[in-house]
Short mmCIF file of N, CA and C in Angstrom, two decimals:
data_model
loop_
_atom_site.label_atom_id
_atom_site.label_comp_id
_atom_site.label_asym_id
_atom_site.label_seq_id
_atom_site.Cartn_x
_atom_site.Cartn_y
_atom_site.Cartn_z
N ALA N 793 164.17 -210.73 165.75
CA ALA N 793 163.32 -209.89 164.93
C ALA N 793 162.12 -209.38 165.72
N GLY N 794 161.85 -209.97 166.89
CA GLY N 794 160.73 -209.51 167.70
C GLY N 794 159.50 -210.38 167.57
N PHE N 795 158.59 -210.21 168.49
CA PHE N 795 157.36 -211.00 168.51
C PHE N 795 156.27 -210.24 167.78
N ASP N 796 155.62 -210.88 166.85
CA ASP N 796 154.59 -210.25 166.03
C ASP N 796 153.22 -210.82 166.42
N THR N 797 152.41 -210.02 167.09
CA THR N 797 151.11 -210.49 167.56
C THR N 797 150.11 -210.72 166.43
N SER N 798 150.44 -210.31 165.22
CA SER N 798 149.54 -210.57 164.10
C SER N 798 149.85 -211.89 163.41
N SER N 799 150.97 -212.52 163.77
CA SER N 799 151.36 -213.80 163.18
C SER N 799 150.78 -214.96 163.98
N GLN N 800 150.69 -216.11 163.33
CA GLN N 800 150.26 -217.32 164.02
C GLN N 800 151.30 -217.71 165.06
N THR N 801 150.80 -218.19 166.18
CA THR N 801 151.67 -218.60 167.28
C THR N 801 151.20 -219.95 167.80
N ALA N 802 152.10 -220.76 168.30
CA ALA N 802 151.73 -222.03 168.93
C ALA N 802 152.07 -221.93 170.42
N TRP N 803 151.12 -222.32 171.26
CA TRP N 803 151.29 -222.27 172.71
C TRP N 803 150.96 -223.63 173.31
N THR N 804 151.67 -223.99 174.38
CA THR N 804 151.29 -225.16 175.15
C THR N 804 151.32 -224.78 176.63
N ALA N 805 150.28 -225.21 177.32
CA ALA N 805 150.20 -224.96 178.77
C ALA N 805 149.98 -226.29 179.49
N GLU N 806 150.47 -227.37 178.90
CA GLU N 806 150.29 -228.69 179.49
C GLU N 806 151.04 -228.78 180.81
N GLY N 807 150.33 -229.18 181.84
CA GLY N 807 150.94 -229.34 183.16
C GLY N 807 151.18 -228.04 183.90
N LEU N 808 150.70 -226.93 183.39
CA LEU N 808 150.98 -225.63 184.00
C LEU N 808 149.84 -225.08 184.84
N LEU N 809 148.63 -225.16 184.35
CA LEU N 809 147.51 -224.47 185.00
C LEU N 809 147.26 -224.93 186.43
N ALA N 810 147.56 -226.17 186.74
CA ALA N 810 147.34 -226.68 188.09
C ALA N 810 148.13 -225.92 189.15
N TYR N 811 149.23 -225.31 188.75
CA TYR N 811 150.08 -224.57 189.69
C TYR N 811 149.63 -223.13 189.87
N LEU N 812 148.59 -222.74 189.15
CA LEU N 812 148.09 -221.37 189.21
C LEU N 812 146.74 -221.33 189.91
N THR N 813 146.42 -220.19 190.48
CA THR N 813 145.08 -219.98 191.02
C THR N 813 144.12 -219.80 189.85
N ASP N 814 142.84 -219.82 190.14
CA ASP N 814 141.83 -219.60 189.11
C ASP N 814 142.07 -218.26 188.42
N ALA N 815 142.28 -217.21 189.20
CA ALA N 815 142.48 -215.87 188.63
C ALA N 815 143.75 -215.81 187.78
N ASP N 816 144.83 -216.42 188.26
CA ASP N 816 146.08 -216.41 187.50
C ASP N 816 145.97 -217.23 186.22
N ALA N 817 145.27 -218.36 186.27
CA ALA N 817 145.08 -219.18 185.07
C ALA N 817 144.26 -218.41 184.03
N ALA N 818 143.20 -217.75 184.47
CA ALA N 818 142.38 -216.96 183.55
C ALA N 818 143.17 -215.80 182.97
N ARG N 819 143.98 -215.16 183.80
CA ARG N 819 144.81 -214.04 183.32
C ARG N 819 145.82 -214.53 182.29
N LEU N 820 146.46 -215.67 182.56
CA LEU N 820 147.43 -216.23 181.61
C LEU N 820 146.76 -216.54 180.27
N LEU N 821 145.63 -217.24 180.31
CA LEU N 821 144.95 -217.58 179.06
C LEU N 821 144.46 -216.33 178.34
N GLY N 822 144.04 -215.33 179.08
CA GLY N 822 143.64 -214.06 178.47
C GLY N 822 144.81 -213.39 177.77
N GLN N 823 145.98 -213.40 178.40
CA GLN N 823 147.16 -212.79 177.79
C GLN N 823 147.62 -213.57 176.57
N VAL N 824 147.51 -214.90 176.63
CA VAL N 824 147.83 -215.72 175.46
C VAL N 824 146.91 -215.34 174.31
N GLY N 825 145.63 -215.17 174.60
CA GLY N 825 144.68 -214.74 173.58
C GLY N 825 145.02 -213.39 173.00
N ASP N 826 145.41 -212.46 173.87
CA ASP N 826 145.77 -211.11 173.41
C ASP N 826 147.00 -211.13 172.50
N LEU N 827 147.90 -212.07 172.73
CA LEU N 827 149.14 -212.15 171.95
C LEU N 827 149.02 -213.03 170.71
N SER N 828 147.86 -213.65 170.54
CA SER N 828 147.69 -214.62 169.46
C SER N 828 147.01 -214.03 168.25
N GLY N 829 147.69 -214.12 167.12
CA GLY N 829 147.08 -213.72 165.86
C GLY N 829 146.09 -214.77 165.41
N PRO N 830 145.30 -214.46 164.39
CA PRO N 830 144.34 -215.42 163.85
C PRO N 830 145.04 -216.73 163.47
N ARG N 831 144.36 -217.84 163.74
CA ARG N 831 144.83 -219.21 163.46
C ARG N 831 145.95 -219.66 164.39
N SER N 832 146.26 -218.90 165.43
CA SER N 832 147.21 -219.37 166.43
C SER N 832 146.62 -220.59 167.13
N GLN N 833 147.50 -221.43 167.68
CA GLN N 833 147.04 -222.66 168.31
C GLN N 833 147.50 -222.74 169.76
N LEU N 834 146.67 -223.39 170.57
CA LEU N 834 146.93 -223.57 171.99
C LEU N 834 146.58 -225.00 172.37
N ALA N 835 147.40 -225.62 173.20
CA ALA N 835 147.10 -226.96 173.72
C ALA N 835 147.30 -226.95 175.23
N LEU N 836 146.39 -227.61 175.95
CA LEU N 836 146.51 -227.72 177.40
C LEU N 836 145.70 -228.91 177.89
N GLU N 837 145.96 -229.32 179.12
CA GLU N 837 145.19 -230.42 179.69
C GLU N 837 143.87 -229.86 180.19
N SER N 838 142.84 -230.70 180.19
CA SER N 838 141.52 -230.18 180.54
C SER N 838 141.00 -230.64 181.89
N ALA N 839 141.65 -231.58 182.54
CA ALA N 839 141.19 -232.03 183.85
C ALA N 839 141.52 -230.98 184.90
N ARG N 840 140.56 -230.70 185.75
CA ARG N 840 140.83 -229.80 186.87
C ARG N 840 141.57 -230.59 187.93
N ILE N 841 142.64 -230.03 188.46
CA ILE N 841 143.50 -230.77 189.38
C ILE N 841 142.75 -231.21 190.64
N ALA N 842 141.80 -230.43 191.07
CA ALA N 842 141.03 -230.80 192.26
C ALA N 842 140.24 -232.08 192.03
N ASP N 843 139.90 -232.37 190.78
CA ASP N 843 139.14 -233.57 190.43
C ASP N 843 140.04 -234.71 189.97
N ASP N 844 141.32 -234.46 189.89
CA ASP N 844 142.25 -235.41 189.29
C ASP N 844 142.71 -236.46 190.30
N SER N 845 142.81 -237.70 189.85
CA SER N 845 143.26 -238.77 190.72
C SER N 845 144.71 -238.58 191.17
N THR N 846 145.50 -237.85 190.40
CA THR N 846 146.89 -237.59 190.77
C THR N 846 146.96 -236.81 192.08
N LEU N 847 146.12 -235.80 192.24
CA LEU N 847 146.10 -235.01 193.47
C LEU N 847 145.63 -235.86 194.63
N THR N 848 144.61 -236.66 194.43
CA THR N 848 144.12 -237.55 195.49
C THR N 848 145.23 -238.47 195.96
N GLU N 849 145.93 -239.06 195.00
CA GLU N 849 147.02 -239.97 195.34
C GLU N 849 148.17 -239.22 196.01
N ALA N 850 148.51 -238.04 195.49
CA ALA N 850 149.61 -237.25 196.07
C ALA N 850 149.33 -236.88 197.51
N ASN N 851 148.08 -236.60 197.84
CA ASN N 851 147.73 -236.23 199.21
C ASN N 851 147.85 -237.38 200.19
N THR N 852 147.91 -238.61 199.70
CA THR N 852 148.04 -239.77 200.58
C THR N 852 149.48 -240.24 200.73
N LEU N 853 150.39 -239.68 199.95
CA LEU N 853 151.78 -240.11 199.97
C LEU N 853 152.67 -239.02 200.56
N PRO N 854 153.24 -239.27 201.74
CA PRO N 854 154.09 -238.24 202.37
C PRO N 854 155.23 -237.76 201.48
N ALA N 855 155.74 -238.61 200.62
CA ALA N 855 156.86 -238.22 199.74
C ALA N 855 156.44 -237.14 198.74
N LEU N 856 155.15 -236.99 198.49
CA LEU N 856 154.67 -236.02 197.52
C LEU N 856 154.08 -234.76 198.17
N ASP N 857 154.19 -234.65 199.48
CA ASP N 857 153.63 -233.49 200.19
C ASP N 857 154.09 -232.17 199.60
N GLN N 858 155.38 -232.04 199.34
CA GLN N 858 155.91 -230.77 198.84
C GLN N 858 155.37 -230.44 197.45
N ILE N 859 155.16 -231.44 196.64
CA ILE N 859 154.64 -231.20 195.30
C ILE N 859 153.16 -230.84 195.36
N ALA N 860 152.40 -231.59 196.13
CA ALA N 860 150.95 -231.37 196.21
C ALA N 860 150.63 -229.98 196.75
N THR N 861 151.47 -229.46 197.62
CA THR N 861 151.20 -228.12 198.18
C THR N 861 151.42 -227.02 197.15
N LEU N 862 152.11 -227.31 196.07
CA LEU N 862 152.33 -226.32 195.02
C LEU N 862 151.11 -226.16 194.11
N TRP N 863 150.24 -227.16 194.07
CA TRP N 863 149.08 -227.12 193.20
C TRP N 863 148.03 -226.17 193.77
N GLU N 864 147.64 -225.19 192.97
CA GLU N 864 146.65 -224.20 193.38
C GLU N 864 145.25 -224.50 192.87
N GLY N 865 145.12 -225.47 191.98
CA GLY N 865 143.81 -225.87 191.51
C GLY N 865 143.49 -225.45 190.09
N GLY N 866 144.18 -224.44 189.58
CA GLY N 866 143.98 -224.03 188.19
C GLY N 866 142.64 -223.40 187.91
N LEU N 867 142.30 -223.37 186.66
CA LEU N 867 141.07 -222.76 186.18
C LEU N 867 139.87 -223.51 186.73
N HIS N 868 138.96 -222.81 187.39
CA HIS N 868 137.79 -223.46 187.97
C HIS N 868 136.74 -223.77 186.91
N GLN N 869 136.65 -222.94 185.90
CA GLN N 869 135.71 -223.17 184.80
C GLN N 869 136.31 -224.22 183.87
N ASP N 870 135.45 -224.94 183.18
CA ASP N 870 135.89 -225.88 182.17
C ASP N 870 136.75 -225.14 181.14
N ALA N 871 137.96 -225.64 180.90
CA ALA N 871 138.90 -224.95 180.01
C ALA N 871 138.34 -224.79 178.61
N ALA N 872 137.68 -225.80 178.08
CA ALA N 872 137.12 -225.71 176.73
C ALA N 872 136.06 -224.61 176.66
N GLY N 873 135.20 -224.56 177.65
CA GLY N 873 134.17 -223.52 177.68
C GLY N 873 134.77 -222.13 177.83
N TRP N 874 135.78 -222.01 178.68
CA TRP N 874 136.44 -220.71 178.87
C TRP N 874 137.03 -220.24 177.55
N LEU N 875 137.73 -221.13 176.87
CA LEU N 875 138.36 -220.75 175.60
C LEU N 875 137.32 -220.38 174.54
N ARG N 876 136.24 -221.15 174.45
CA ARG N 876 135.17 -220.82 173.49
C ARG N 876 134.62 -219.42 173.77
N ASP N 877 134.42 -219.12 175.06
CA ASP N 877 133.89 -217.82 175.45
C ASP N 877 134.84 -216.67 175.12
N HIS N 878 136.12 -217.00 174.87
CA HIS N 878 137.13 -215.98 174.63
C HIS N 878 137.73 -216.05 173.22
N GLY N 879 136.93 -216.54 172.26
CA GLY N 879 137.33 -216.43 170.87
C GLY N 879 138.20 -217.54 170.31
N TRP N 880 138.12 -218.73 170.89
CA TRP N 880 138.88 -219.87 170.39
C TRP N 880 137.93 -220.94 169.87
N GLN N 881 138.34 -221.62 168.81
CA GLN N 881 137.62 -222.80 168.31
C GLN N 881 138.28 -224.00 168.98
N VAL N 882 137.50 -224.79 169.69
CA VAL N 882 138.05 -225.79 170.60
C VAL N 882 137.72 -227.22 170.17
N GLU N 883 138.69 -228.10 170.36
CA GLU N 883 138.48 -229.54 170.24
C GLU N 883 138.91 -230.18 171.54
N GLN N 884 138.11 -231.11 172.04
CA GLN N 884 138.46 -231.83 173.26
C GLN N 884 138.91 -233.24 172.89
N HIS N 885 139.90 -233.73 173.61
CA HIS N 885 140.48 -235.04 173.35
C HIS N 885 140.49 -235.83 174.65
N ASP N 886 139.69 -236.88 174.70
CA ASP N 886 139.59 -237.72 175.88
C ASP N 886 140.90 -238.48 176.12
N ARG N 887 141.34 -238.49 177.36
CA ARG N 887 142.62 -239.12 177.71
C ARG N 887 142.64 -240.61 177.35
N ALA N 888 141.60 -241.34 177.73
CA ALA N 888 141.57 -242.78 177.47
C ALA N 888 141.50 -243.07 175.97
N ALA N 889 140.72 -242.27 175.23
CA ALA N 889 140.62 -242.47 173.78
C ALA N 889 141.96 -242.19 173.10
N LEU N 890 142.67 -241.16 173.57
CA LEU N 890 144.00 -240.88 173.00
C LEU N 890 144.97 -242.03 173.27
N ALA N 891 144.95 -242.54 174.49
CA ALA N 891 145.84 -243.65 174.83
C ALA N 891 145.55 -244.85 173.94
N GLU N 892 144.27 -245.14 173.75
CA GLU N 892 143.90 -246.26 172.89
C GLU N 892 144.32 -246.01 171.45
N ARG N 893 144.09 -244.80 170.97
CA ARG N 893 144.44 -244.46 169.58
C ARG N 893 145.93 -244.65 169.30
N TYR N 894 146.75 -244.33 170.30
CA TYR N 894 148.21 -244.47 170.14
C TYR N 894 148.72 -245.81 170.68
N ARG N 895 147.78 -246.69 170.98
CA ARG N 895 148.11 -248.03 171.51
C ARG N 895 149.00 -247.94 172.74
N ARG N 896 148.61 -247.04 173.63
CA ARG N 896 149.35 -246.86 174.88
C ARG N 896 148.46 -247.26 176.04
N PRO N 897 149.03 -247.83 177.09
CA PRO N 897 148.21 -248.15 178.26
C PRO N 897 147.77 -246.85 178.95
N SER N 898 146.60 -246.89 179.53
CA SER N 898 146.09 -245.72 180.24
C SER N 898 145.91 -246.09 181.70
N ALA N 899 146.92 -245.80 182.51
CA ALA N 899 146.87 -246.13 183.93
C ALA N 899 145.99 -245.16 184.70
N ASP N 900 145.81 -243.97 184.17
CA ASP N 900 145.02 -242.94 184.85
C ASP N 900 143.56 -243.10 184.46
N THR N 901 142.71 -243.36 185.44
CA THR N 901 141.29 -243.56 185.16
C THR N 901 140.47 -242.31 185.41
N SER N 902 141.12 -241.20 185.72
CA SER N 902 140.38 -239.97 185.95
C SER N 902 139.82 -239.43 184.65
N THR N 903 138.82 -238.57 184.78
CA THR N 903 138.24 -237.98 183.59
C THR N 903 139.16 -236.85 183.10
N GLY N 904 138.84 -236.37 181.96
CA GLY N 904 139.63 -235.26 181.42
C GLY N 904 140.45 -235.72 180.25
N GLY N 905 141.30 -234.86 179.84
CA GLY N 905 142.14 -235.13 178.69
C GLY N 905 142.84 -233.87 178.28
N PHE N 906 142.71 -233.55 177.01
CA PHE N 906 143.44 -232.41 176.48
C PHE N 906 142.53 -231.57 175.62
N VAL N 907 142.85 -230.31 175.53
CA VAL N 907 142.12 -229.36 174.70
C VAL N 907 143.11 -228.78 173.71
N THR N 908 142.71 -228.75 172.45
CA THR N 908 143.46 -228.00 171.45
C THR N 908 142.52 -226.92 170.94
N ALA N 909 143.07 -225.77 170.68
CA ALA N 909 142.23 -224.64 170.28
C ALA N 909 142.92 -223.80 169.22
N VAL N 910 142.12 -223.22 168.36
CA VAL N 910 142.60 -222.34 167.31
C VAL N 910 141.94 -220.98 167.51
N ARG N 911 142.74 -219.93 167.48
CA ARG N 911 142.24 -218.56 167.67
C ARG N 911 141.45 -218.13 166.44
N LEU N 912 140.23 -217.68 166.66
CA LEU N 912 139.39 -217.22 165.55
C LEU N 912 139.77 -215.81 165.14
#
């Protein structure tokens, strides 16, 4: 039936932005915003890969060299702030708090977590 930009849409970019440059990540999120009708929802991780313990660990393990070289760093600006500046209502979810809430162990001690947003 086709894609209707006036309808609500659900988007997830979890695990994606790290593979994009800052400009590409901003362009992607901008296009998602352009395609999102009011009350559309978006979810993504909020930790910047350059600050993430996963990248630090990957850079020390030769077996992960090929994967680590694919990471471009993602959005340089805080994702929640970027989304707020572009017409989204944002909620931030701390990784450790989410793990505790779901009674899951949290092996990752890095900061960050997840962002959920609703298009205004």
